[in-house]
Amino acid sequence: MDDAQLQELKQRAPGLAAIYHTGRETITHAADLAALEQARVQVLGRKSALTEFLRSIPGLPAEERPLVGRGGNVIRKELEELVEAREAELKRAALSDSLAHERIDVTLPGQSFPAGHEHLISRTMREVEDIFIGLGYQIAEGPEVELDYYNFTALNTPPSHPARSAHDTFWVVEQRETMPEAVVDADRGVLLRTHTSPVQVRVMEQQRPPVYILSPGKVYRRDSDATHTPMFHQAEGLVVDEGVTLADLKGTVAHFTREFFGPDRDIRVRPHFFPFTEPSIEVDVSCELCGGKGCRSCKYSGWLEIMGAGMVDPAVYSFVDYDPEKVSGFAFGMGVERMAMLKHGIPDLRLFYDNDVRFLRQF
Ligand code: DAH
């Protein structure tokens, strides 16, 4: 509203002019957004002087109505616009105020997230796998809850075989020897696998030769003391092809040992017995601490046992329909905990299962 219009309004409707003035004052003096909202209600709300004035217009003399009515509406619109303008102004001020006073110190140290660490067992399994993958082997896995048939019977270890008793088996469904003859069906027993060797049979059932596999995984036995845990890890190897000999087994194990422990380590093999290999051997690696001279760590022998192995017994082939006249092969099995202990000089098996990240971070 320009000055001339205002002057005219003051003469013709002094009440309205006063409302306009006070309204402007109230709105422009609102110091923050809450005060502005209060001012808006006070100046433009249903109970405001302005609203009351506009309501009274119909009662005015007819010749005054047009001017006063128009004036009233112009004033309401202007005051509304003033509220909007003031609101924008207050918001801008609030923003620049917070920008000026609230600071983020980007140089403060952040929150650190404690990182875990790969377990030494997983890492050792991976190292073993990598070496055999490098030789062209495939990784094969089998179930931890296993049938008696695969864990024992098809590995040439029938129900009455004395080798079974050495395994301290956790039975899930046991087929007891005391059961009546007609009910005894040891092959159907269910157990926690006591070694990774059953994977040999499962692979040979599924695949014709040539077979080159490595099978890492968990195994279970019913003992627990300073040198045994009820669950531990093994890695099993199986090769079946034409013309495979004990020399291939020895060369493979020597290569693996040097890759895993280092180039200066020697191996030796000793005769042994396993039901599923014939002949069977155990493999030792030369003791690194004493260089083979003999020390406490190798019980003064100069050698440390690392795995069982042998040429696959033809009896095993009969369970999977391989022809022992055409193919031959070798198998080996090692304890992963033991490999890690020998490689890193870990004195106590229980360190693996204490869950102390300070132990794991060293590797
Ligand atoms: N399964 C045997 C054990 O747990 C280890 C073993 C020995 C695996 C000789 C083999 C093998 O494949 O040929 O004691």
JSON list of C-alpha atoms in Angstrom, two decimals, residues 118-266:
[
{"chain": "A", "resi": 118, "resn": "GLU", "atom": "CA", "xyz": [41.01, -65.06, 9.85]},
{"chain": "A", "resi": 119, "resn": "HIS", "atom": "CA", "xyz": [41.40, -68.12, 12.07]},
{"chain": "A", "resi": 120, "resn": "LEU", "atom": "CA", "xyz": [44.71, -69.91, 11.73]},
{"chain": "A", "resi": 121, "resn": "ILE", "atom": "CA", "xyz": [42.90, -73.16, 10.96]},
{"chain": "A", "resi": 122, "resn": "SER", "atom": "CA", "xyz": [41.02, -71.60, 8.03]},
{"chain": "A", "resi": 123, "resn": "ARG", "atom": "CA", "xyz": [44.20, -70.01, 6.84]},
{"chain": "A", "resi": 124, "resn": "THR", "atom": "CA", "xyz": [46.18, -73.27, 7.07]},
{"chain": "A", "resi": 125, "resn": "MET", "atom": "CA", "xyz": [43.44, -75.15, 5.20]},
{"chain": "A", "resi": 126, "resn": "ARG", "atom": "CA", "xyz": [43.60, -72.53, 2.48]},
{"chain": "A", "resi": 127, "resn": "GLU", "atom": "CA", "xyz": [47.37, -72.87, 2.22]},
{"chain": "A", "resi": 128, "resn": "VAL", "atom": "CA", "xyz": [47.10, -76.65, 1.93]},
{"chain": "A", "resi": 129, "resn": "GLU", "atom": "CA", "xyz": [44.30, -76.33, -0.66]},
{"chain": "A", "resi": 130, "resn": "ASP", "atom": "CA", "xyz": [46.31, -73.83, -2.71]},
{"chain": "A", "resi": 131, "resn": "ILE", "atom": "CA", "xyz": [49.29, -76.16, -2.96]},
{"chain": "A", "resi": 132, "resn": "PHE", "atom": "CA", "xyz": [47.17, -79.02, -4.27]},
{"chain": "A", "resi": 133, "resn": "ILE", "atom": "CA", "xyz": [45.12, -76.79, -6.55]},
{"chain": "A", "resi": 134, "resn": "GLY", "atom": "CA", "xyz": [48.51, -75.84, -7.99]},
{"chain": "A", "resi": 135, "resn": "LEU", "atom": "CA", "xyz": [49.03, -79.54, -8.80]},
{"chain": "A", "resi": 136, "resn": "GLY", "atom": "CA", "xyz": [45.68, -79.71, -10.60]},
{"chain": "A", "resi": 137, "resn": "TYR", "atom": "CA", "xyz": [43.62, -81.24, -7.77]},
{"chain": "A", "resi": 138, "resn": "GLN", "atom": "CA", "xyz": [39.98, -80.39, -7.23]},
{"chain": "A", "resi": 139, "resn": "ILE", "atom": "CA", "xyz": [38.47, -79.59, -3.83]},
{"chain": "A", "resi": 140, "resn": "ALA", "atom": "CA", "xyz": [35.80, -82.09, -2.78]},
{"chain": "A", "resi": 141, "resn": "GLU", "atom": "CA", "xyz": [33.54, -81.91, 0.26]},
{"chain": "A", "resi": 142, "resn": "GLY", "atom": "CA", "xyz": [31.45, -84.45, 2.11]},
{"chain": "A", "resi": 143, "resn": "PRO", "atom": "CA", "xyz": [28.95, -84.45, 5.00]},
{"chain": "A", "resi": 144, "resn": "GLU", "atom": "CA", "xyz": [30.08, -84.27, 8.63]},
{"chain": "A", "resi": 145, "resn": "VAL", "atom": "CA", "xyz": [27.12, -86.40, 9.71]},
{"chain": "A", "resi": 146, "resn": "GLU", "atom": "CA", "xyz": [28.07, -89.53, 7.81]},
{"chain": "A", "resi": 147, "resn": "LEU", "atom": "CA", "xyz": [26.90, -93.08, 7.28]},
{"chain": "A", "resi": 148, "resn": "ASP", "atom": "CA", "xyz": [28.81, -95.93, 8.88]},
{"chain": "A", "resi": 149, "resn": "TYR", "atom": "CA", "xyz": [29.03, -97.33, 5.36]},
{"chain": "A", "resi": 150, "resn": "TYR", "atom": "CA", "xyz": [31.22, -94.49, 4.06]},
{"chain": "A", "resi": 151, "resn": "ASN", "atom": "CA", "xyz": [33.17, -93.85, 7.26]},
{"chain": "A", "resi": 152, "resn": "PHE", "atom": "CA", "xyz": [34.10, -97.51, 7.80]},
{"chain": "A", "resi": 153, "resn": "THR", "atom": "CA", "xyz": [32.61, -100.30, 5.71]},
{"chain": "A", "resi": 154, "resn": "ALA", "atom": "CA", "xyz": [33.45, -99.06, 2.21]},
{"chain": "A", "resi": 155, "resn": "LEU", "atom": "CA", "xyz": [36.90, -98.12, 3.48]},
{"chain": "A", "resi": 156, "resn": "ASN", "atom": "CA", "xyz": [37.52, -101.81, 4.02]},
{"chain": "A", "resi": 157, "resn": "THR", "atom": "CA", "xyz": [36.66, -101.63, 7.72]},
{"chain": "A", "resi": 158, "resn": "PRO", "atom": "CA", "xyz": [33.77, -104.09, 8.26]},
{"chain": "A", "resi": 159, "resn": "PRO", "atom": "CA", "xyz": [31.67, -104.04, 11.46]},
{"chain": "A", "resi": 160, "resn": "SER", "atom": "CA", "xyz": [33.87, -106.44, 13.39]},
{"chain": "A", "resi": 161, "resn": "HIS", "atom": "CA", "xyz": [37.15, -104.83, 12.34]},
{"chain": "A", "resi": 162, "resn": "PRO", "atom": "CA", "xyz": [39.42, -103.89, 15.28]},
{"chain": "A", "resi": 163, "resn": "ALA", "atom": "CA", "xyz": [40.40, -100.60, 13.60]},
{"chain": "A", "resi": 164, "resn": "ARG", "atom": "CA", "xyz": [36.93, -99.26, 14.36]},
{"chain": "A", "resi": 165, "resn": "SER", "atom": "CA", "xyz": [37.54, -99.26, 18.08]},
{"chain": "A", "resi": 166, "resn": "ALA", "atom": "CA", "xyz": [40.53, -96.94, 17.64]},
{"chain": "A", "resi": 167, "resn": "HIS", "atom": "CA", "xyz": [38.24, -94.22, 16.34]},
{"chain": "A", "resi": 168, "resn": "ASP", "atom": "CA", "xyz": [36.20, -93.24, 19.44]},
{"chain": "A", "resi": 169, "resn": "THR", "atom": "CA", "xyz": [33.15, -92.59, 17.35]},
{"chain": "A", "resi": 170, "resn": "PHE", "atom": "CA", "xyz": [30.29, -90.22, 18.18]},
{"chain": "A", "resi": 171, "resn": "TRP", "atom": "CA", "xyz": [27.25, -92.22, 17.13]},
{"chain": "A", "resi": 172, "resn": "VAL", "atom": "CA", "xyz": [24.05, -90.58, 15.97]},
{"chain": "A", "resi": 173, "resn": "VAL", "atom": "CA", "xyz": [22.29, -93.89, 15.31]},
{"chain": "A", "resi": 174, "resn": "GLU", "atom": "CA", "xyz": [24.31, -96.83, 16.54]},
{"chain": "A", "resi": 175, "resn": "GLN", "atom": "CA", "xyz": [23.90, -100.36, 15.30]},
{"chain": "A", "resi": 176, "resn": "ARG", "atom": "CA", "xyz": [25.06, -102.38, 18.28]},
{"chain": "A", "resi": 177, "resn": "GLU", "atom": "CA", "xyz": [26.74, -105.71, 18.02]},
{"chain": "A", "resi": 178, "resn": "THR", "atom": "CA", "xyz": [24.46, -106.94, 20.80]},
{"chain": "A", "resi": 179, "resn": "MET", "atom": "CA", "xyz": [21.39, -106.51, 18.59]},
{"chain": "A", "resi": 180, "resn": "PRO", "atom": "CA", "xyz": [19.69, -109.66, 17.26]},
{"chain": "A", "resi": 181, "resn": "GLU", "atom": "CA", "xyz": [21.40, -110.99, 14.14]},
{"chain": "A", "resi": 182, "resn": "ALA", "atom": "CA", "xyz": [18.48, -110.10, 11.88]},
{"chain": "A", "resi": 183, "resn": "VAL", "atom": "CA", "xyz": [18.43, -106.47, 13.02]},
{"chain": "A", "resi": 184, "resn": "VAL", "atom": "CA", "xyz": [22.15, -105.82, 12.90]},
{"chain": "A", "resi": 185, "resn": "ASP", "atom": "CA", "xyz": [22.92, -103.71, 9.91]},
{"chain": "A", "resi": 186, "resn": "ALA", "atom": "CA", "xyz": [26.00, -101.76, 10.82]},
{"chain": "A", "resi": 187, "resn": "ASP", "atom": "CA", "xyz": [26.11, -100.14, 7.40]},
{"chain": "A", "resi": 188, "resn": "ARG", "atom": "CA", "xyz": [23.07, -98.11, 8.33]},
{"chain": "A", "resi": 189, "resn": "GLY", "atom": "CA", "xyz": [24.61, -96.61, 11.44]},
{"chain": "A", "resi": 190, "resn": "VAL", "atom": "CA", "xyz": [24.85, -92.83, 11.42]},
{"chain": "A", "resi": 191, "resn": "LEU", "atom": "CA", "xyz": [27.81, -91.07, 13.01]},
{"chain": "A", "resi": 192, "resn": "LEU", "atom": "CA", "xyz": [29.90, -87.92, 13.07]},
{"chain": "A", "resi": 193, "resn": "ARG", "atom": "CA", "xyz": [32.67, -88.74, 10.63]},
{"chain": "A", "resi": 194, "resn": "THR", "atom": "CA", "xyz": [35.88, -89.67, 12.42]},
{"chain": "A", "resi": 195, "resn": "HIS", "atom": "CA", "xyz": [38.05, -88.74, 9.43]},
{"chain": "A", "resi": 196, "resn": "THR", "atom": "CA", "xyz": [37.78, -87.14, 5.99]},
{"chain": "A", "resi": 197, "resn": "SER", "atom": "CA", "xyz": [38.50, -90.46, 4.26]},
{"chain": "A", "resi": 198, "resn": "PRO", "atom": "CA", "xyz": [34.78, -91.21, 3.55]},
{"chain": "A", "resi": 199, "resn": "VAL", "atom": "CA", "xyz": [34.93, -88.44, 0.94]},
{"chain": "A", "resi": 200, "resn": "GLN", "atom": "CA", "xyz": [37.22, -90.76, -1.07]},
{"chain": "A", "resi": 201, "resn": "VAL", "atom": "CA", "xyz": [34.36, -93.23, -1.47]},
{"chain": "A", "resi": 202, "resn": "ARG", "atom": "CA", "xyz": [31.75, -90.57, -2.18]},
{"chain": "A", "resi": 203, "resn": "VAL", "atom": "CA", "xyz": [33.90, -89.07, -4.93]},
{"chain": "A", "resi": 204, "resn": "MET", "atom": "CA", "xyz": [34.69, -92.44, -6.51]},
{"chain": "A", "resi": 205, "resn": "GLU", "atom": "CA", "xyz": [30.98, -93.31, -6.52]},
{"chain": "A", "resi": 206, "resn": "GLN", "atom": "CA", "xyz": [30.26, -90.14, -8.49]},
{"chain": "A", "resi": 207, "resn": "GLN", "atom": "CA", "xyz": [33.22, -90.02, -10.81]},
{"chain": "A", "resi": 208, "resn": "ARG", "atom": "CA", "xyz": [35.27, -92.36, -13.04]},
{"chain": "A", "resi": 209, "resn": "PRO", "atom": "CA", "xyz": [39.09, -92.12, -13.00]},
{"chain": "A", "resi": 210, "resn": "PRO", "atom": "CA", "xyz": [41.20, -90.07, -13.29]},
{"chain": "A", "resi": 211, "resn": "VAL", "atom": "CA", "xyz": [40.58, -88.63, -9.81]},
{"chain": "A", "resi": 212, "resn": "TYR", "atom": "CA", "xyz": [42.74, -85.92, -8.24]},
{"chain": "A", "resi": 213, "resn": "ILE", "atom": "CA", "xyz": [40.99, -84.46, -5.20]},
{"chain": "A", "resi": 214, "resn": "LEU", "atom": "CA", "xyz": [41.71, -82.78, -1.89]},
{"chain": "A", "resi": 215, "resn": "SER", "atom": "CA", "xyz": [39.03, -82.82, 0.79]},
{"chain": "A", "resi": 216, "resn": "PRO", "atom": "CA", "xyz": [39.41, -80.52, 3.80]},
{"chain": "A", "resi": 217, "resn": "GLY", "atom": "CA", "xyz": [36.94, -80.43, 6.68]},
{"chain": "A", "resi": 218, "resn": "LYS", "atom": "CA", "xyz": [35.88, -81.06, 10.26]},
{"chain": "A", "resi": 219, "resn": "VAL", "atom": "CA", "xyz": [36.06, -84.46, 11.90]},
{"chain": "A", "resi": 220, "resn": "TYR", "atom": "CA", "xyz": [34.94, -85.67, 15.33]},
{"chain": "A", "resi": 221, "resn": "ARG", "atom": "CA", "xyz": [36.27, -88.10, 17.91]},
{"chain": "A", "resi": 222, "resn": "ARG", "atom": "CA", "xyz": [35.27, -88.85, 21.44]},
{"chain": "A", "resi": 223, "resn": "ASP", "atom": "CA", "xyz": [38.32, -87.65, 23.25]},
{"chain": "A", "resi": 224, "resn": "SER", "atom": "CA", "xyz": [39.36, -84.46, 24.91]},
{"chain": "A", "resi": 225, "resn": "ASP", "atom": "CA", "xyz": [42.63, -83.74, 26.68]},
{"chain": "A", "resi": 226, "resn": "ALA", "atom": "CA", "xyz": [45.71, -81.54, 26.28]},
{"chain": "A", "resi": 227, "resn": "THR", "atom": "CA", "xyz": [46.47, -82.99, 22.86]},
{"chain": "A", "resi": 228, "resn": "HIS", "atom": "CA", "xyz": [42.97, -83.89, 21.61]},
{"chain": "A", "resi": 229, "resn": "THR", "atom": "CA", "xyz": [39.80, -81.90, 20.96]},
{"chain": "A", "resi": 230, "resn": "PRO", "atom": "CA", "xyz": [36.48, -83.61, 20.15]},
{"chain": "A", "resi": 231, "resn": "MET", "atom": "CA", "xyz": [36.34, -81.68, 16.87]},
{"chain": "A", "resi": 232, "resn": "PHE", "atom": "CA", "xyz": [39.37, -81.07, 14.70]},
{"chain": "A", "resi": 233, "resn": "HIS", "atom": "CA", "xyz": [40.27, -80.69, 11.04]},
{"chain": "A", "resi": 234, "resn": "GLN", "atom": "CA", "xyz": [41.78, -82.91, 8.41]},
{"chain": "A", "resi": 235, "resn": "ALA", "atom": "CA", "xyz": [42.70, -82.65, 4.77]},
{"chain": "A", "resi": 236, "resn": "GLU", "atom": "CA", "xyz": [42.38, -85.80, 2.69]},
{"chain": "A", "resi": 237, "resn": "GLY", "atom": "CA", "xyz": [43.95, -86.44, -0.68]},
{"chain": "A", "resi": 238, "resn": "LEU", "atom": "CA", "xyz": [43.04, -89.06, -3.27]},
{"chain": "A", "resi": 239, "resn": "VAL", "atom": "CA", "xyz": [44.58, -89.79, -6.64]},
{"chain": "A", "resi": 240, "resn": "VAL", "atom": "CA", "xyz": [43.40, -92.62, -8.90]},
{"chain": "A", "resi": 241, "resn": "ASP", "atom": "CA", "xyz": [44.71, -92.89, -12.44]},
{"chain": "A", "resi": 242, "resn": "GLU", "atom": "CA", "xyz": [46.53, -95.35, -14.70]},
{"chain": "A", "resi": 243, "resn": "GLY", "atom": "CA", "xyz": [49.99, -96.37, -13.56]},
{"chain": "A", "resi": 244, "resn": "VAL", "atom": "CA", "xyz": [50.10, -94.47, -10.26]},
{"chain": "A", "resi": 245, "resn": "THR", "atom": "CA", "xyz": [52.84, -95.79, -7.94]},
{"chain": "A", "resi": 246, "resn": "LEU", "atom": "CA", "xyz": [54.18, -95.29, -4.44]},
{"chain": "A", "resi": 247, "resn": "ALA", "atom": "CA", "xyz": [56.92, -93.14, -6.01]},
{"chain": "A", "resi": 248, "resn": "ASP", "atom": "CA", "xyz": [54.20, -90.70, -7.18]},
{"chain": "A", "resi": 249, "resn": "LEU", "atom": "CA", "xyz": [52.85, -90.57, -3.64]},
{"chain": "A", "resi": 250, "resn": "LYS", "atom": "CA", "xyz": [56.28, -89.88, -2.21]},
{"chain": "A", "resi": 251, "resn": "GLY", "atom": "CA", "xyz": [57.07, -87.20, -4.81]},
{"chain": "A", "resi": 252, "resn": "THR", "atom": "CA", "xyz": [53.72, -85.52, -4.24]},
{"chain": "A", "resi": 253, "resn": "VAL", "atom": "CA", "xyz": [54.14, -85.47, -0.47]},
{"chain": "A", "resi": 254, "resn": "ALA", "atom": "CA", "xyz": [57.73, -84.19, -0.76]},
{"chain": "A", "resi": 255, "resn": "HIS", "atom": "CA", "xyz": [56.58, -81.37, -3.02]},
{"chain": "A", "resi": 256, "resn": "PHE", "atom": "CA", "xyz": [53.73, -80.49, -0.67]},
{"chain": "A", "resi": 257, "resn": "THR", "atom": "CA", "xyz": [55.99, -80.54, 2.39]},
{"chain": "A", "resi": 258, "resn": "ARG", "atom": "CA", "xyz": [58.52, -78.17, 0.84]},
{"chain": "A", "resi": 259, "resn": "GLU", "atom": "CA", "xyz": [55.83, -75.79, -0.36]},
{"chain": "A", "resi": 260, "resn": "PHE", "atom": "CA", "xyz": [54.18, -75.79, 3.04]},
{"chain": "A", "resi": 261, "resn": "PHE", "atom": "CA", "xyz": [57.11, -75.83, 5.47]},
{"chain": "A", "resi": 262, "resn": "GLY", "atom": "CA", "xyz": [59.96, -74.48, 3.34]},
{"chain": "A", "resi": 263, "resn": "PRO", "atom": "CA", "xyz": [62.52, -75.76, 0.80]},
{"chain": "A", "resi": 264, "resn": "ASP", "atom": "CA", "xyz": [65.04, -77.25, 3.25]},
{"chain": "A", "resi": 265, "resn": "ARG", "atom": "CA", "xyz": [62.71, -79.76, 4.81]},
{"chain": "A", "resi": 266, "resn": "ASP", "atom": "CA", "xyz": [63.16, -83.47, 4.15]}
]
